[in-house]
Amino acid sequence: MESNREILVCGEVADGKMTTTTRELLSMGRRLGDGLHQSLNALVIGKDLQEVAKEAILFGADKVYSVDSASLLEFHPDYYTTIMGKVCQQIVPSIILLGQTDMGRDVAPRLAAKLGIPVTLDCTELNIDPVTKEILQTKPVYGGNAMAVWVTESNQPQIVTMRPRSVMADEPDPSRKGEIIAFSVRIDDSLMKSKLLETVKEEVKGIRLEEAKVIVSGGGGIGSSDGFKLLGELAKALGGTIGVTRVPCDEGWMSVNLEIGQTGHIVGPDLYIAVGISGASQHMAGCSSSKFIVAINRDPEAHIFKEADFGVVGDYRDVLPALIFRLKELA
Amino acid sequence: MHTIICAKEVPNPEIPPGKFKIDPEAMRAIPPEGIAPVMNPYDERAVELALRLKEKYGGKITVLSLGSPASVSGVKHALSMGADEGVVLADHGFEGSDSFGTAYILTRAIQKIGNYDLILCGRQAADWDEGLVGSIIAENLSLPLVTLVKAIEVVDGRLKVDRVTLDGYQTFSVPMPAIATVSNEVGRPRLPAGWGIISAARKQVPIWSGRDIDADPSKMGAGVARRKLAQLFIPERKSKCEVLQGETTADAAIKLAERLRESGVV
Amino acid sequence: MNPAFARYGDIPGLVILYGLFIVVLGFFVYRAYRLYGFLRLGGKEDRFDHLGKRTILFFIWVLGEWCTLRSVSRKDRAGIGHFIMFWTFILFFIHYGYLFTWGAWHDSRLFNLANPFSVIFLSVLDFLALLSIVAVVWALIRRYIRKPERLETNLEPAMILILVFLLMVTHLVGEALNVNLLRETSGSVIRVAFAHAFDGLSQSALTTSYIIIWWVHLLIFLGFMVYIPYSKHLHILTALFNVFFRSVRPKGALIPINIETADRLGVEKIEEFNWKQLLDLYACAECGRCQVSCPAFLSGKALSPQELIKNLRIHLIEKGMSKGKPTLQLIGDTISEEKIWDCLTCYACQEQCPVCNEHIDKIMELRRNLVMVRNKIPETAERALRTTMMRGDPWTGALHLRTDWSEGQKIKKLSKAEHGEILYWVGCTGALDERSMKMTLAFAQLMIQASISFGILGAEESCCGDPARRMGQELIFQAQVQRNIETLKRYHVKKIVTICPHCYNTLRNEYPQFGGEFEVVHHTEFVAALITGGKLSPSIGVKKKVTYHDPCYLGRYHGIYKAPRAILSSIPELQFVEMKGNKRESFCCGGGGGHMWLEENTGKRVNVMRTEEAIETGADIVVTACPFCLQMFEDGIRKKHLQESIEVMDITELLQKAI
């Protein structure tokens, strides 16, 4: 399949607005488009997409394909795969960009298998080789311990998912103009191999991790679910929220919905305080885009100190009360 | 119900952070001496999930592993957990396959085994973290697919499957046969118990070659891969951490608060 | 005169005598037979090896009463009382033996006065009877008024003591009356002296009294005989056998499971224990010594070794008598899972037991069933087992590799050629735990200084298997053993020195069970020899007060007490003080029996209790010789917030300061 030389970003919609990740993808897509002299188009799927489509144009899309239907309000992998498949078969993009999100990581492999084209998931960087013009896809491997750079044979359509927060979203350009094309796909039960019974959103108290400016995160060193009360106090004092690594989830101390890491939330707060966390790559993958990292750990040799900007060696039960006290004083 | 599990052997991911080394020429990891490869942790959770289904609904579990003759130890581990049969796929012609090639080989083996109700794969492998093979097998066999699964039940002859999302989960109803990729939220995989270990030691694990599964060489192997690995490197860590000291830990904490204030972080 | 010859109404005394005797014997034999039958429910076990050794030990322990004399101390002199009562019983046994055979038809005393032996025998008999009265009174006061911790204050011991008291009193009174009847003036001094108390009685009064007392005495004795197999006094028979059939295996060698032929893994039902393990249940005299030396019990955990034995006995008898009807579950009802995990395998119970009971084996078999059959294992222990299976060490989350401690040091890997090099077996804790690595290096440096040619296995060393075995996972243990024996044989290893008493025990005593025979030395023995041999000369004074903690697996298990103390005494200016519980009575640090990987959820922490004992000595440094103990004390001192005032060191680290 020879490409039509356009880049397609498959966007996501949340609460009637375009997600931050989609903005990041459009910014990335714009850079690639400019570098490869290709146009950037977007595909949005959902219900009542007028505003979203306009937003996509402001963020860099030349054309926006809109598949608007009430049955598409909730994400369903079979529907999305079919729709994206039909769109891609029609327009044959050179690169299909998705976010490494619940949707992207599910649909991208299916789409790649369906179209028989190569795919690389969870990229943190996409660069254009100056000579060959091939896309250099950088992604973490070995649980984040190393980075691999993959290259696909050129002139081949390919799919790439980007890790959220690995690209800075550009500012929208209110002067941009573009085309919104309504794409109709017949949506009925025959598309559906698996039936979605329900979507359960587990109550997350307070600020969403992805939006928090301050996160106080606890790991195996906390020792018990009670220990997290202190972290909660610190988070409150700083106007932030609590996160966890894999260990407290496995131990049952805290909910798996708070897990930050390669297979959990990817966050980028202004301040990330890692308490009782060893600093294993699997976790660092989730928080490395934080602006400042503070490490509090009993073990002076803990790997986290190699990742942090500031650190204190000590038992969190001794460190946190004093820290909270002084921070309140300084506030 | 008959469950087939696709398992892969990977270098043991549980090594001390900072001890990870790679060979940049050969472009692969160099595991520390004396530490043997293990079954991919997500695949092990697939085995655990299959065992829970077997305990509840009866049936059989077959473990497939694409690798080398040494992969037999990983399969034996699954057998000692309670799986019934195991097969290793090893052949020079398999080497260098990408996810598409791997999925093709596994598909051929699954077709040879046949008679399955459910195929389980780990969501990704702890070495290359691709997360593709399960989905490609689904497409190859035209099976309904649910990814990132944490729980499965059988309800009225269909599978009720819970898929993990960032802030909760989705429940799907899926006819059998189906395929699912398994995530770590399944929980801790059981330790092999006594009789499991003893009976597994006595079982034979056959090794199948490309011929045994009627594999078409043009669909697998290094030559067919459509991506190339251009580079493998260990990212540089910034080790400019300022460790605050004090006479007591509380003193150090106070200094930290002050330092954060100074730097404008808070 | 012999009251058995008299006629009572129309019935000859002999008929009553033998009649009673046969009835009682009948009860006794019936009960004994039933109990024996329950024993036979158990499995096979060969305890007929080392017959010579067994006989010698039997003589010392039983006839020499070493069983209880060895535990005589200022605080507990019960052993002396027991010695008296034991020999009293032996002589009375001979006395009754005569009475019911020859003595029934002739003079009712063993020998008549004309025989010189009789004077000696009867004098000793009376003397012991008198001493026994004193001992019994002392025992009653002690048990029921002074109430020492290890003794129960229920009815059964009181009954036994009172019966013995009455027996002795009726004996002395009876014989005193008889002396007057027979008008003897010489013979046993005591009875002759007591006879004066009855000088005023007429002949007929004497006769009547004597006959009454004689029969009362007989009845008490017969009653006692029936009571024996229904009470803890059964130990007077069963303990004899138990001591003879005691374990002559090395203390630290658990019973291996033969994977090829095993039809069970661990014990789930009482009859799955072997006959000797069941005999233990009958031999228990409920002395309580095991309980008051058990660190689990003393720290408030659910387990009591004494209660374990008692409950198992009750369970056995109940099951035996139930004739196939459903009874209580062994695991769950009779002994809870919690108790099975509480045991630290410290050996304090077995060390104290006067009847050579083996508590640890039973708990281990139950633990094996929990882990290998029921898969019920605490999470932290399960993780350790998993990591052992996958990576060859129990330290999940370790931040080091085995090769880290020796990096940059002049320490070489063992060569494969047969050079007679000694292998320095480091162990998992010594290689992977931050604190213990210092100890590992210290010993290596001492060896280098002493010009010892040694090598290490580095990354080829794999867990010796002790944690897995003590956690009940015999299969993971055996996999580790096979792996290590293969490595050791490949390197033609003959002699091994190790810093860890657990590795020491397993390599030395348990590897031979699987074909691995090596000469194994612990680093304290090794270093002590280096000092006496002049290869190491501590010359720098260390002006500190130190105390030494005897690791369970070094001290009680192997009797290595002298070597570490010799090392300490070789350090100039060092002041040494013993802890309250030392040598045989050392109190476990809390790390054995897999407990380095188990959480304590009830009572006081064992390591904190032992740390408190160390702090009591006023020492500046607590010295130990085991990486587990080292960690446990470091943790204990941190918990007491005394890091600034007390240090914990391995003995080699301290010695290094003096060289």
Short mmCIF file of N, CA and C in Angstrom, two decimals, chain A residues 254-328:
data_model
loop_
_atom_site.label_atom_id
_atom_site.label_comp_id
_atom_site.label_asym_id
_atom_site.label_seq_id
_atom_site.Cartn_x
_atom_site.Cartn_y
_atom_site.Cartn_z
N MET A 254 -3.17 0.35 48.91
CA MET A 254 -3.82 1.45 48.21
C MET A 254 -4.42 0.94 46.89
N SER A 255 -5.31 1.76 46.33
CA SER A 255 -6.00 1.34 45.12
C SER A 255 -5.09 1.38 43.90
N VAL A 256 -5.31 0.43 43.03
CA VAL A 256 -4.49 0.34 41.83
C VAL A 256 -4.77 1.51 40.89
N ASN A 257 -5.86 2.24 41.12
CA ASN A 257 -6.17 3.41 40.30
C ASN A 257 -5.19 4.55 40.52
N LEU A 258 -4.41 4.46 41.61
CA LEU A 258 -3.46 5.53 41.89
C LEU A 258 -2.06 5.19 41.40
N GLU A 259 -1.93 4.04 40.71
CA GLU A 259 -0.59 3.58 40.36
C GLU A 259 0.05 4.44 39.28
N ILE A 260 1.25 4.87 39.56
CA ILE A 260 2.00 5.66 38.59
C ILE A 260 3.12 4.78 38.08
N GLY A 261 3.21 4.66 36.76
CA GLY A 261 4.28 3.83 36.24
C GLY A 261 4.03 3.42 34.82
N GLN A 262 4.85 2.56 34.34
CA GLN A 262 4.78 2.12 32.96
C GLN A 262 3.39 1.60 32.61
N THR A 263 2.77 0.86 33.52
CA THR A 263 1.45 0.32 33.23
C THR A 263 0.38 1.05 34.03
N GLY A 264 0.69 2.24 34.45
CA GLY A 264 -0.32 3.00 35.21
C GLY A 264 -0.40 4.41 34.65
N HIS A 265 -0.53 5.37 35.56
CA HIS A 265 -0.64 6.75 35.12
C HIS A 265 0.73 7.31 34.74
N ILE A 266 0.73 8.13 33.71
CA ILE A 266 1.94 8.87 33.37
C ILE A 266 1.67 10.31 33.79
N VAL A 267 2.50 10.83 34.67
CA VAL A 267 2.21 12.16 35.23
C VAL A 267 3.38 13.11 35.00
N GLY A 268 3.09 14.39 35.08
CA GLY A 268 4.16 15.38 34.88
C GLY A 268 3.93 16.61 35.75
N PRO A 269 3.84 16.40 37.07
CA PRO A 269 3.56 17.54 37.95
C PRO A 269 4.76 18.48 38.04
N ASP A 270 4.52 19.63 38.67
CA ASP A 270 5.63 20.54 38.93
C ASP A 270 6.53 19.94 40.00
N LEU A 271 5.90 19.29 40.98
CA LEU A 271 6.67 18.72 42.08
C LEU A 271 6.22 17.29 42.34
N TYR A 272 7.19 16.37 42.33
CA TYR A 272 6.89 14.96 42.58
C TYR A 272 7.73 14.53 43.76
N ILE A 273 7.07 14.21 44.86
CA ILE A 273 7.81 13.79 46.06
C ILE A 273 7.68 12.27 46.20
N ALA A 274 8.81 11.59 46.05
CA ALA A 274 8.82 10.12 46.08
C ALA A 274 9.24 9.65 47.47
N VAL A 275 8.29 9.07 48.20
CA VAL A 275 8.54 8.67 49.58
C VAL A 275 8.62 7.16 49.67
N GLY A 276 9.74 6.66 50.17
CA GLY A 276 9.88 5.21 50.32
C GLY A 276 9.82 4.48 48.99
N ILE A 277 10.34 5.14 47.95
CA ILE A 277 10.31 4.54 46.60
C ILE A 277 11.73 4.25 46.18
N SER A 278 11.97 3.06 45.66
CA SER A 278 13.34 2.68 45.31
C SER A 278 13.81 3.33 44.02
N GLY A 279 12.91 3.60 43.12
CA GLY A 279 13.30 4.25 41.88
C GLY A 279 13.46 3.30 40.71
N ALA A 280 12.78 2.17 40.77
CA ALA A 280 12.86 1.22 39.65
C ALA A 280 12.29 1.84 38.38
N SER A 281 12.85 1.45 37.24
CA SER A 281 12.48 2.08 35.96
C SER A 281 11.00 2.00 35.68
N GLN A 282 10.39 0.90 36.06
CA GLN A 282 8.97 0.71 35.77
C GLN A 282 8.17 1.87 36.35
N HIS A 283 8.59 2.34 37.52
CA HIS A 283 7.89 3.46 38.15
C HIS A 283 8.34 4.78 37.57
N MET A 284 9.65 4.92 37.39
CA MET A 284 10.20 6.18 36.88
C MET A 284 9.58 6.53 35.54
N ALA A 285 9.23 5.51 34.78
CA ALA A 285 8.58 5.73 33.48
C ALA A 285 7.34 6.59 33.65
N GLY A 286 6.71 6.48 34.81
CA GLY A 286 5.47 7.22 35.00
C GLY A 286 5.66 8.64 35.47
N CYS A 287 6.84 8.95 36.05
CA CYS A 287 6.97 10.27 36.68
C CYS A 287 8.17 11.06 36.19
N SER A 288 8.89 10.53 35.22
CA SER A 288 10.14 11.19 34.83
C SER A 288 9.92 12.55 34.19
N SER A 289 8.69 12.82 33.71
CA SER A 289 8.51 14.16 33.14
C SER A 289 8.11 15.18 34.18
N SER A 290 8.27 14.84 35.45
CA SER A 290 8.00 15.82 36.51
C SER A 290 9.09 16.89 36.45
N LYS A 291 8.71 18.11 36.82
CA LYS A 291 9.71 19.20 36.76
C LYS A 291 10.73 19.06 37.88
N PHE A 292 10.25 18.82 39.08
CA PHE A 292 11.16 18.61 40.20
C PHE A 292 10.82 17.30 40.89
N ILE A 293 11.85 16.51 41.16
CA ILE A 293 11.62 15.27 41.89
C ILE A 293 12.37 15.35 43.21
N VAL A 294 11.66 15.06 44.29
CA VAL A 294 12.27 15.01 45.63
C VAL A 294 12.20 13.57 46.10
N ALA A 295 13.32 13.07 46.63
CA ALA A 295 13.33 11.68 47.10
C ALA A 295 13.51 11.64 48.61
N ILE A 296 12.66 10.84 49.28
CA ILE A 296 12.81 10.61 50.72
C ILE A 296 12.87 9.10 50.91
N ASN A 297 14.03 8.62 51.37
CA ASN A 297 14.21 7.18 51.48
C ASN A 297 15.22 6.87 52.57
N ARG A 298 14.99 5.75 53.28
CA ARG A 298 15.89 5.34 54.37
C ARG A 298 17.25 4.90 53.84
N ASP A 299 17.27 4.42 52.61
CA ASP A 299 18.48 3.81 52.07
C ASP A 299 19.24 4.82 51.22
N PRO A 300 20.42 5.22 51.68
CA PRO A 300 21.17 6.24 50.94
C PRO A 300 21.60 5.79 49.55
N GLU A 301 21.63 4.45 49.35
CA GLU A 301 22.04 3.95 48.04
C GLU A 301 20.87 3.74 47.10
N ALA A 302 19.67 4.12 47.54
CA ALA A 302 18.50 3.86 46.69
C ALA A 302 18.64 4.55 45.35
N HIS A 303 18.21 3.86 44.32
CA HIS A 303 18.37 4.37 42.96
C HIS A 303 17.64 5.69 42.76
N ILE A 304 16.58 5.91 43.50
CA ILE A 304 15.78 7.12 43.33
C ILE A 304 16.63 8.38 43.48
N PHE A 305 17.69 8.29 44.30
CA PHE A 305 18.52 9.48 44.49
C PHE A 305 19.27 9.85 43.22
N LYS A 306 19.36 8.88 42.29
CA LYS A 306 20.01 9.22 41.02
C LYS A 306 19.05 9.92 40.07
N GLU A 307 17.75 9.83 40.42
CA GLU A 307 16.75 10.41 39.54
C GLU A 307 16.23 11.74 40.07
N ALA A 308 16.53 12.03 41.35
CA ALA A 308 15.88 13.16 42.00
C ALA A 308 16.73 14.43 41.93
N ASP A 309 16.04 15.55 42.17
CA ASP A 309 16.75 16.83 42.24
C ASP A 309 17.15 17.14 43.68
N PHE A 310 16.24 16.80 44.61
CA PHE A 310 16.54 16.99 46.02
C PHE A 310 16.26 15.70 46.76
N GLY A 311 16.97 15.49 47.88
CA GLY A 311 16.70 14.26 48.63
C GLY A 311 17.02 14.40 50.09
N VAL A 312 16.34 13.57 50.87
CA VAL A 312 16.68 13.45 52.29
C VAL A 312 16.75 11.96 52.61
N VAL A 313 17.85 11.58 53.28
CA VAL A 313 17.97 10.17 53.67
C VAL A 313 17.41 10.01 55.07
N GLY A 314 16.36 9.25 55.20
CA GLY A 314 15.80 9.05 56.53
C GLY A 314 14.48 8.31 56.45
N ASP A 315 13.96 7.95 57.62
CA ASP A 315 12.67 7.28 57.70
C ASP A 315 11.58 8.32 57.46
N TYR A 316 10.65 8.02 56.58
CA TYR A 316 9.63 9.02 56.24
C TYR A 316 8.84 9.45 57.46
N ARG A 317 8.75 8.54 58.45
CA ARG A 317 7.99 8.89 59.65
C ARG A 317 8.69 9.98 60.45
N ASP A 318 10.02 10.12 60.24
CA ASP A 318 10.74 11.21 60.89
C ASP A 318 10.76 12.45 60.01
N VAL A 319 10.88 12.20 58.69
CA VAL A 319 11.07 13.33 57.77
C VAL A 319 9.79 14.12 57.54
N LEU A 320 8.71 13.41 57.25
CA LEU A 320 7.49 14.10 56.82
C LEU A 320 6.89 15.07 57.83
N PRO A 321 6.77 14.68 59.10
CA PRO A 321 6.20 15.64 60.07
C PRO A 321 6.97 16.97 60.08
N ALA A 322 8.31 16.86 60.11
CA ALA A 322 9.12 18.09 60.14
C ALA A 322 8.95 18.88 58.86
N LEU A 323 8.90 18.17 57.75
CA LEU A 323 8.75 18.83 56.45
C LEU A 323 7.42 19.58 56.39
N ILE A 324 6.35 18.89 56.79
CA ILE A 324 5.02 19.49 56.76
C ILE A 324 4.99 20.73 57.64
N PHE A 325 5.55 20.60 58.81
CA PHE A 325 5.55 21.70 59.78
C PHE A 325 6.22 22.93 59.19
N ARG A 326 7.44 22.73 58.64
CA ARG A 326 8.21 23.88 58.12
C ARG A 326 7.56 24.48 56.88
N LEU A 327 7.00 23.60 56.04
CA LEU A 327 6.33 24.11 54.84
C LEU A 327 5.14 24.99 55.23
N LYS A 328 4.41 24.56 56.24
CA LYS A 328 3.26 25.36 56.70
C LYS A 328 3.74 26.69 57.24
#
